[in-house]
Coordinates of C-alpha atoms in Angstrom, one line a residue:
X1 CA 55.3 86.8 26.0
X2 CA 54.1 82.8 25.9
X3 CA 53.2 83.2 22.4
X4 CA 56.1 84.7 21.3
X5 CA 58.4 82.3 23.2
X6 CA 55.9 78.9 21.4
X7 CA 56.4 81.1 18.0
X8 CA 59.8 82.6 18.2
X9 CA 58.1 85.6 16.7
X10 CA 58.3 88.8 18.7
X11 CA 54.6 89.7 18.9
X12 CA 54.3 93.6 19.5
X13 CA 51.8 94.6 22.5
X14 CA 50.7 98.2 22.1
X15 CA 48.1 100.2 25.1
X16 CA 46.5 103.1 23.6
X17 CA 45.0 104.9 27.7
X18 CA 41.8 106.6 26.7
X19 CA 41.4 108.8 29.9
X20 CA 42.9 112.3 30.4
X21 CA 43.8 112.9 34.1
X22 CA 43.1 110.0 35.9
X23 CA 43.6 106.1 34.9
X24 CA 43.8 102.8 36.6
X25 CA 46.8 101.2 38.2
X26 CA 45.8 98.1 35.6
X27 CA 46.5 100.5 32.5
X28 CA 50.5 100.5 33.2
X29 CA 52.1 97.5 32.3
X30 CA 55.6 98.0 31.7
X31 CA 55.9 94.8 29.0
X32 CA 54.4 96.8 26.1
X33 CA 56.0 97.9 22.9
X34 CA 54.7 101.2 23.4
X35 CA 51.9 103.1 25.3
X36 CA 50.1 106.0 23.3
X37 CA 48.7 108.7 26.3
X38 CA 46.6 111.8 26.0
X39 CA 48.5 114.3 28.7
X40 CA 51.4 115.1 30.8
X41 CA 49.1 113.6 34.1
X42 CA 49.1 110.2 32.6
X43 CA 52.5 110.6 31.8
X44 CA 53.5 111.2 35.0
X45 CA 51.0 108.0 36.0
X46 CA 52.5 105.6 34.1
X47 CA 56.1 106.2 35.0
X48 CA 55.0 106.1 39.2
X49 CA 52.5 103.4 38.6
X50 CA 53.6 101.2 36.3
X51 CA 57.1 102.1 35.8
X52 CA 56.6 103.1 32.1
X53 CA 60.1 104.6 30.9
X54 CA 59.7 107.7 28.8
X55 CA 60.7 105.9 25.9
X56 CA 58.1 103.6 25.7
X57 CA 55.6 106.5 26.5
X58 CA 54.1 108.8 23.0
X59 CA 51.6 111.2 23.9
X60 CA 49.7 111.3 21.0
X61 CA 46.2 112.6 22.2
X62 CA 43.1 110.6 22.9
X63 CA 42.1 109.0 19.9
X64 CA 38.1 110.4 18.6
X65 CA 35.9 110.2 15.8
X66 CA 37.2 111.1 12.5
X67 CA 34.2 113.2 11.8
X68 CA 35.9 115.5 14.2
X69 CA 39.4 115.9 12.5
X70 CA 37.2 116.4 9.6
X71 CA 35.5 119.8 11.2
X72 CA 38.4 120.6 12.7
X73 CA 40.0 121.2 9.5
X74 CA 37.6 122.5 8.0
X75 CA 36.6 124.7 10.4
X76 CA 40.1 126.1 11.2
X77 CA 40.4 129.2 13.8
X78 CA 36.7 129.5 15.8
X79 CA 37.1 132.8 16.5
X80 CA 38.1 134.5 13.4
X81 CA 36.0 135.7 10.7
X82 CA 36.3 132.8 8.3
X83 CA 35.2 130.1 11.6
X84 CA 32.4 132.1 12.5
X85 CA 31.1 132.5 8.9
X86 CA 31.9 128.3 8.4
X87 CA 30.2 127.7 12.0
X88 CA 27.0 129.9 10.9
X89 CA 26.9 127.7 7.6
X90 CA 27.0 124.8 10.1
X91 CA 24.1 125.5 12.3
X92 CA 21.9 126.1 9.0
X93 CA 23.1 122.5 7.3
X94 CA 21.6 121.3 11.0
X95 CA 18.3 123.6 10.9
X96 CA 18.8 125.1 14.0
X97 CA 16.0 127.5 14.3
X98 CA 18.7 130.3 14.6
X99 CA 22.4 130.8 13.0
X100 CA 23.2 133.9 14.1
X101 CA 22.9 133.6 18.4
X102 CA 25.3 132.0 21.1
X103 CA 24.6 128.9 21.2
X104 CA 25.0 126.2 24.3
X105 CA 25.4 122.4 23.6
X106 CA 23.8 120.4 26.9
X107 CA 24.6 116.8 27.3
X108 CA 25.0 114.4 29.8
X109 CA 25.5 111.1 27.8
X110 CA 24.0 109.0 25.7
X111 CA 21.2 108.2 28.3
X112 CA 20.5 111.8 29.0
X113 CA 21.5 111.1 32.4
X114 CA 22.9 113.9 34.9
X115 CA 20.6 116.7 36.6
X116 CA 19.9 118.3 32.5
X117 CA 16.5 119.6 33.1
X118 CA 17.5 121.7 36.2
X119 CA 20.8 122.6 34.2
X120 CA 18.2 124.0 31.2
X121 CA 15.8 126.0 33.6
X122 CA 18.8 127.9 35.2
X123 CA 20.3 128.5 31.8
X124 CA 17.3 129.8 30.2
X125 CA 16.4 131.8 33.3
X126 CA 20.2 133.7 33.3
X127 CA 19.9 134.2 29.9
X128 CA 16.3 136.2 29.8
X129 CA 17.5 138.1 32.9
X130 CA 20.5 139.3 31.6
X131 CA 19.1 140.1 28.1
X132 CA 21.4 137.4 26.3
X133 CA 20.1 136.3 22.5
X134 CA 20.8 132.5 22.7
X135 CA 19.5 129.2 21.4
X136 CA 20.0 125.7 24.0
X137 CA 20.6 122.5 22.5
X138 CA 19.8 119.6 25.2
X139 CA 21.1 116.5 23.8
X140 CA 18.9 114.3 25.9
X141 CA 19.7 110.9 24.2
X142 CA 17.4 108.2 24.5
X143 CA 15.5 109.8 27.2
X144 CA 12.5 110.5 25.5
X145 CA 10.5 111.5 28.4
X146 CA 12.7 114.5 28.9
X147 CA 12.6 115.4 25.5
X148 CA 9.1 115.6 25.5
X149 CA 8.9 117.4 28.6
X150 CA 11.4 119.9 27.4
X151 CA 9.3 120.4 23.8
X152 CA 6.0 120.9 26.3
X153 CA 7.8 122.9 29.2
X154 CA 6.0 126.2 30.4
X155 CA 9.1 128.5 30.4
X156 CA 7.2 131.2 31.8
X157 CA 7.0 129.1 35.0
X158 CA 10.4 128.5 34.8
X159 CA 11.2 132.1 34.9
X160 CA 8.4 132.8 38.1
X161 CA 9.9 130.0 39.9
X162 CA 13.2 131.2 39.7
X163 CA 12.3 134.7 40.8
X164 CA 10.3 133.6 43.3
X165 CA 13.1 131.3 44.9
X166 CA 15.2 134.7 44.2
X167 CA 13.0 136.1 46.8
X168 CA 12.6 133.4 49.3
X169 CA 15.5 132.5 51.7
X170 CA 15.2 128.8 51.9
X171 CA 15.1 128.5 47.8
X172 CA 13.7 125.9 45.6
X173 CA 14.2 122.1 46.4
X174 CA 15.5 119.5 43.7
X175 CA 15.0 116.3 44.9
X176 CA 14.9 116.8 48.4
X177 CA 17.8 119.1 48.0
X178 CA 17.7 123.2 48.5
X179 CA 19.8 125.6 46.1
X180 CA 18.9 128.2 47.9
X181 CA 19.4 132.2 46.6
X182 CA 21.8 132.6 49.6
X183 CA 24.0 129.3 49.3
X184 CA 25.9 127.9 46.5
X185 CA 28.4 125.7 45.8
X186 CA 30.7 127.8 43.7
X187 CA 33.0 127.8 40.2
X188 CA 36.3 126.5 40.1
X189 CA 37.3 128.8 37.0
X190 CA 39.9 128.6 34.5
X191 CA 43.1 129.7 35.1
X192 CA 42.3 129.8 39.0
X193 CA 42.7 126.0 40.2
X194 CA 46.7 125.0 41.5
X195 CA 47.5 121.4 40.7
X196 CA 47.2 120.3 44.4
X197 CA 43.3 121.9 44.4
X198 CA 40.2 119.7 43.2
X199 CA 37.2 121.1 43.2
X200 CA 34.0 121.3 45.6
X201 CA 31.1 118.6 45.6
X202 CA 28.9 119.6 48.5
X203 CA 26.4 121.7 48.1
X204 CA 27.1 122.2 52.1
X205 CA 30.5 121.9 52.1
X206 CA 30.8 126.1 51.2
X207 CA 28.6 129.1 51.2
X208 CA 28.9 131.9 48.8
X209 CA 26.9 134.9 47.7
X210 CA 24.9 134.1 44.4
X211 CA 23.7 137.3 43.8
X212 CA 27.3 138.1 42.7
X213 CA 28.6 134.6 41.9
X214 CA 32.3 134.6 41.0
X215 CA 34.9 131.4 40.9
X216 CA 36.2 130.2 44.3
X217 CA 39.0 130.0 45.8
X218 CA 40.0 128.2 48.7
X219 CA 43.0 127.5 50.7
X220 CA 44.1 123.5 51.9
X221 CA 42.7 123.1 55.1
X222 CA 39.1 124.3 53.7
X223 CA 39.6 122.1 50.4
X224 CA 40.2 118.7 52.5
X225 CA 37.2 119.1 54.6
X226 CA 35.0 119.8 51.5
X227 CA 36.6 116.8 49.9
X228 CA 36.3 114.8 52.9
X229 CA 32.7 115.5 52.8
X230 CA 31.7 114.9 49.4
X231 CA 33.7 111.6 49.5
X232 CA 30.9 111.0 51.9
X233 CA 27.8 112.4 50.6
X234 CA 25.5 110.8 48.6
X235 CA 26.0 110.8 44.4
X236 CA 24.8 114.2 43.3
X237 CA 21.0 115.2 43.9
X238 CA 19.1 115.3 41.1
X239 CA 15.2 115.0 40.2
X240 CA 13.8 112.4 37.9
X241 CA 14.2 113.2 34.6
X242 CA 11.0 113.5 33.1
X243 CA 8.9 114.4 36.3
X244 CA 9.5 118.6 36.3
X245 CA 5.7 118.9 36.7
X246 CA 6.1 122.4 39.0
X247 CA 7.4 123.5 35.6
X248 CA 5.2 122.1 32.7
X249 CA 2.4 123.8 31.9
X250 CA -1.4 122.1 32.6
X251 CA -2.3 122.8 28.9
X252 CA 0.9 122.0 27.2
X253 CA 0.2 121.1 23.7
X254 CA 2.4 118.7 21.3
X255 CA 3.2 121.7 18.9
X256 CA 6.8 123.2 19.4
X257 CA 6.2 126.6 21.9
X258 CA 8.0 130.1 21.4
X259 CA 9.6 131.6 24.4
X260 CA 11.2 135.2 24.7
X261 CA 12.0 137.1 27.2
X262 CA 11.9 138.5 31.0
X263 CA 8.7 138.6 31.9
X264 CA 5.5 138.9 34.5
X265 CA 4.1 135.8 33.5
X266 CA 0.8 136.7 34.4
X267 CA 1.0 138.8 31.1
X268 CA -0.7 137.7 28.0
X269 CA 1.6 136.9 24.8
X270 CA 2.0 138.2 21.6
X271 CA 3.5 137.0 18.5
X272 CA 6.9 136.2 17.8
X273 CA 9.1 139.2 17.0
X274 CA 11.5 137.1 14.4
X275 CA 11.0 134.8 12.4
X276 CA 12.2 131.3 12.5
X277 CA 12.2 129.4 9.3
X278 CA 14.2 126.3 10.1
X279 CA 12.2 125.7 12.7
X280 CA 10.6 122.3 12.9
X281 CA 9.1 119.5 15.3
X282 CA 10.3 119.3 18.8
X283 CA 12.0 122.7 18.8
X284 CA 11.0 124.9 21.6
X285 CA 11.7 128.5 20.1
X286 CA 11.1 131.9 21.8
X287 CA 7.8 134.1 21.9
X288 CA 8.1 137.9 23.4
X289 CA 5.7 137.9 26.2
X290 CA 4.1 141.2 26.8
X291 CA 5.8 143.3 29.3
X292 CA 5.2 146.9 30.3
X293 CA 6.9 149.9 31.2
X294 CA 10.3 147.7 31.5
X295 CA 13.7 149.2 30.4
X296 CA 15.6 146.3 29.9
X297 CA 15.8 144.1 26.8
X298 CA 15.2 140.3 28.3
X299 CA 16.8 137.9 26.5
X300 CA 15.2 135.5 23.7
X301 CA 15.9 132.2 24.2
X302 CA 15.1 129.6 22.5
X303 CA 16.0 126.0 24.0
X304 CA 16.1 122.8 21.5
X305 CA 15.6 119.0 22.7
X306 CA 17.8 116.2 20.4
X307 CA 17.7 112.7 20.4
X308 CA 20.3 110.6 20.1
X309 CA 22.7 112.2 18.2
X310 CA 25.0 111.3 15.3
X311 CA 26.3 114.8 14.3
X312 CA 28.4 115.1 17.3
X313 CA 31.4 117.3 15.8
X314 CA 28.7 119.1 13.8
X315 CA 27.0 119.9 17.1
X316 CA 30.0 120.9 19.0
X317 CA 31.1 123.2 15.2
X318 CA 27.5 124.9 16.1
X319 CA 28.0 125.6 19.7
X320 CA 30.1 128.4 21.5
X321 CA 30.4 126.7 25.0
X322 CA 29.7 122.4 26.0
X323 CA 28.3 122.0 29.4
X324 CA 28.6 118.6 30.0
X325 CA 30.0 115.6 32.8
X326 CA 33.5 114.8 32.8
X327 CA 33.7 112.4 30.3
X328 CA 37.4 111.6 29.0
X329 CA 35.7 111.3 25.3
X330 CA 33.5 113.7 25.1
X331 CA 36.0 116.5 26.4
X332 CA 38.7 115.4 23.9
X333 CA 35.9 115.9 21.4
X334 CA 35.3 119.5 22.4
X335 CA 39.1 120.3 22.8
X336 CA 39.7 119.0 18.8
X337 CA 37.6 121.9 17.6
X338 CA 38.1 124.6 19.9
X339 CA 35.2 124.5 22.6
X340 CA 34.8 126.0 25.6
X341 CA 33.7 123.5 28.5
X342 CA 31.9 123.6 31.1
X343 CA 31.8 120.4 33.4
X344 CA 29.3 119.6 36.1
X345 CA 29.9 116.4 37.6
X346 CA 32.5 113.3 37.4
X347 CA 32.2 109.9 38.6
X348 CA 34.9 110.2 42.0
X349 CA 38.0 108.3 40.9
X350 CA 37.9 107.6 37.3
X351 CA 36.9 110.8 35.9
X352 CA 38.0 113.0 38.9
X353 CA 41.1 113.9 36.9
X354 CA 39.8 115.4 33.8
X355 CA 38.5 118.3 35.6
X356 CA 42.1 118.7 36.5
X357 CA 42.8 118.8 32.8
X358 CA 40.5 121.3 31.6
X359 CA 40.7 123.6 34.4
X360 CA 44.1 123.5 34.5
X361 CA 44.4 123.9 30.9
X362 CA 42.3 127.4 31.0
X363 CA 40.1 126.1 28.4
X364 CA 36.8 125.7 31.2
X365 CA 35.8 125.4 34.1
X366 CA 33.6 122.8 37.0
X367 CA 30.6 123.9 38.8
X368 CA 28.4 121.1 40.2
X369 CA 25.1 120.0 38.8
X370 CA 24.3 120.6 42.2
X371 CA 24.1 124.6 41.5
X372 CA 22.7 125.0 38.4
X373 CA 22.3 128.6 38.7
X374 CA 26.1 129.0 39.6
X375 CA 26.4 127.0 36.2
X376 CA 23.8 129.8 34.5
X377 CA 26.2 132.5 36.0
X378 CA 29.4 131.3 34.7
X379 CA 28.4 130.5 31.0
X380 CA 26.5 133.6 30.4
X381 CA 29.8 135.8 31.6
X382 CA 31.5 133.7 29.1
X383 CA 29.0 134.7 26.7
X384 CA 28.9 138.7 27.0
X385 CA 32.6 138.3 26.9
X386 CA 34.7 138.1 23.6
X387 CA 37.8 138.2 24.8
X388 CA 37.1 135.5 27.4
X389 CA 35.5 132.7 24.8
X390 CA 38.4 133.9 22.5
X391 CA 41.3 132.8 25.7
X392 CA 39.1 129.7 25.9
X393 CA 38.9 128.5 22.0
X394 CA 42.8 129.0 21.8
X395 CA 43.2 127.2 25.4
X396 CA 41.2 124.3 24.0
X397 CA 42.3 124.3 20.5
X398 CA 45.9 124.0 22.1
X399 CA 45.0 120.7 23.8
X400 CA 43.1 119.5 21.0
X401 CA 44.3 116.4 19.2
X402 CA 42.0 115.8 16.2
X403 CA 44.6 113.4 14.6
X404 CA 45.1 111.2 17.6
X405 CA 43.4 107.8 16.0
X406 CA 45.5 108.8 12.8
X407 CA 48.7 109.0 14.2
X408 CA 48.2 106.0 16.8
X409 CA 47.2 103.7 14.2
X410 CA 50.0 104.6 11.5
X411 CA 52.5 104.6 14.6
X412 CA 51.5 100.6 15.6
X413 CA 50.9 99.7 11.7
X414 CA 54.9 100.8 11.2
X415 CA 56.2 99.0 14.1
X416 CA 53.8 95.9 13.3
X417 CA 55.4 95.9 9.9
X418 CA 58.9 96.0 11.0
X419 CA 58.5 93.3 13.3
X420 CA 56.9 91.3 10.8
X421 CA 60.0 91.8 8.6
X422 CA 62.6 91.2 11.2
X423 CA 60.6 87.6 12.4
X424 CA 60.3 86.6 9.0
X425 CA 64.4 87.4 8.6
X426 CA 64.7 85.3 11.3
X427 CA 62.4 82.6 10.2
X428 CA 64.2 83.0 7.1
X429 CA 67.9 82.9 8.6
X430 CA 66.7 79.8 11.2
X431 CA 65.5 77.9 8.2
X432 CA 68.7 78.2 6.2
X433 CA 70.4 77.0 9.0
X434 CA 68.4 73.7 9.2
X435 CA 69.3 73.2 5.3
X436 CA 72.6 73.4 6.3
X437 CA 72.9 71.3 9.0
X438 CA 70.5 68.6 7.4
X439 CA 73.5 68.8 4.1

């Protein structure tokens, strides 16, 4: 407003609001031209906080990474016959060692940060028990020690601790921290969260069975107290990234390791069953362990540690569920091309609101980092189900907005250009006058 009043050019002020569900008071300011917004919640922000009128309000999406609109296009319906043929091409342009299993994108940011290793152990351990063919893709980001820890990781101690913890009423500890086989903190599920619920935090603030672990519900009085608590708790327990020792192996060797399967890992191992040509440095594939007299088919599993990675829309193209922390971005990046999320932790306040926005747009669901085997129970039902990753893609495709940036940026550049030709009709107009005057 003071430089247009020392110019006597209108200067156009636009805010484009880059979070989903929840936003700062400071965001709304009610002297803008316009305000681009991602959803109906910040909608309904702005006009309470900041007194936005609707007019001044376009809900174009959260603006991503045009690599994204690029796969999105290309990649068209992810369910149908042509998507999973384009997302098979996909994972063989980025040499995953398999193209043809479910596949799980793990992330937690660009630092790795977030309880990812106890995420992966759970994951891997659902998966071998319930005989699902998958490959795990940890995006652990600069965190090289985690990396490395994942490419030298014993699995088969993975899967004995988690059968042993099975068995043992007070569970395994993280941190300080038991997830026992008795107590967890639950799923709020798609399609099963009101607008006035949130979503648990505390591994103590519920009990529920996990030996049949199935989304919670819970009525007002119980959701205040749990929320009352994990206001204040302590941030979410997690180990040290990096120091997993009661899972790494004592003669873990640099080369990448083969896991399959559901096994007495006591037993010696044989070679791999399949084949995997794309495999290459750093991958930890699957190896069938030897196991005898067992009727069921384990799973093979084989888990994948990345870097920091570049090929983000690629990734997601690859995958058929994100697990992942609330991030406003990242979550927008998953809707644009049709991916299932599941979200394990949020920083209170700021991101608090875009589980809101997935769960209550049916395209995911939040269990905490804090119960990584409720996490393990919930994505590998989303697996063995079609028709369930199907509702999903189409919930998520529907709140996808891969040409958010597009239409943002043509949407100021027109109104930047109009007021550019009316101040310079006024210039002109103003200047005439002074001729006149002056004769």
């Amino acid at each position: 407003a003071k430089i247009s009043q020392e110019t006597g050019r209108h200067l156009p002020i636009f805010t484009v609001v880059t979070d989903l569900g929840s936003a700062h008071c400071l965001w709304f300011c009610n002297g803008v031209e316009k305000m681009f917004i991602a959803s109906d919640q910040i909608r309904a922000l702005a006009k309470s906080r900041g007194k936005v009128p609707d007019e001044k309000l376009v809900e174009a999406g959260l603006p991503i990474r045009h690599d994204f609109t690029v796969q999105a296009e290309s990649f068209g319906e992810r369910m149908s016959v042509e998507g999973k043929e384009y997302q098979r091409k996909v994972r063989a342009n980025l040499e995953l060692p398999y193209t043809d299993r479910k596949t799980v994108l793990v992330m937690g940011g660009g630092e790795g940060v977030g309880s990812l290793s106890n995420i992966v152990d759970g994951l891997y351990f659902e998966f071998v028990q319930r005989g699902i063919d998958a490959q795990i893709l940890v995006v652990c980001g600069r965190n090289e020690k985690l990396k490395k820890n994942l490419d030298e990781r014993d699995w088969d101690a993975v899967l004995k601790k988690f059968r042993l913890s099975a068995d043992d009423e007070e569970g395994f500890c993280y941190n300080g921290v038991i997830a026992s086989a008795t107590t967890a903190v639950g799923c709020v599920e798609t399609g099963s969260l009101s607008n006035r619920l949130r979503r648990i935090l505390s591994a103590g603030s519920m009990d529920s069975p996990l030996k049949s672990l199935s989304p919670i519900l819970i009525g007002d009085s119980d959701y205040e107290e749990a929320r009352n608590n994990s206001r204040n708790s302590s941030p979410t327990p997690m180990i040290e990234e990096g120091d997993e020792d009661a899972v790494l192996s004592e003669d873990a060797q640099d080369s990448p390791k083969i896991h399959e399967g559901k096994v007495d890992v006591t037993e010696p191992v044989r070679p791999p069953s399949e084949s995997a040509p794309l495999a290459s440095k750093g991958m930890v594939l699957d190896r069938l362990p030897e196991f005898a007299g067992n009727p069921e088919r384990p799973g093979k599993v084989a888990v994948v540690g990345l870097g920091f990675v570049k090929r983000m829309a690629e990734y997601m193209v690859a995958s058929d569920v994100l697990v992942s922390k609330a991030g406003p971005g990242t979550i927008a990046e998953a809707a644009s091309v049709s991916l299932p999320v599941m979200l394990t932790s949020f920083l209170p306040g700021q991101e608090e609101g875009n589980v809101d926005y997935v769960v209550d747009g049916k395209f995911g669901a939040f269990c905490s980092d804090v119960d990584p085997t409720g996490i393990a129970d919930e994505v590998a039902s989303w697996l063995l189900d079609e028709q369930k990753l199907t509702e999903l893609s189409n919930a998520a495709k529907a709140k996808g907005a891969p040409y958010a940036a597009r239409d943002i940026v043509k949407a100021i550049g027109d109104s930047t250009l109009k007021w550019r030709d009316i101040n310079d009709a006024k210039d002109a107009a103003a200047a005439g006058h002074e001729r006149e005057v002056a004769l």
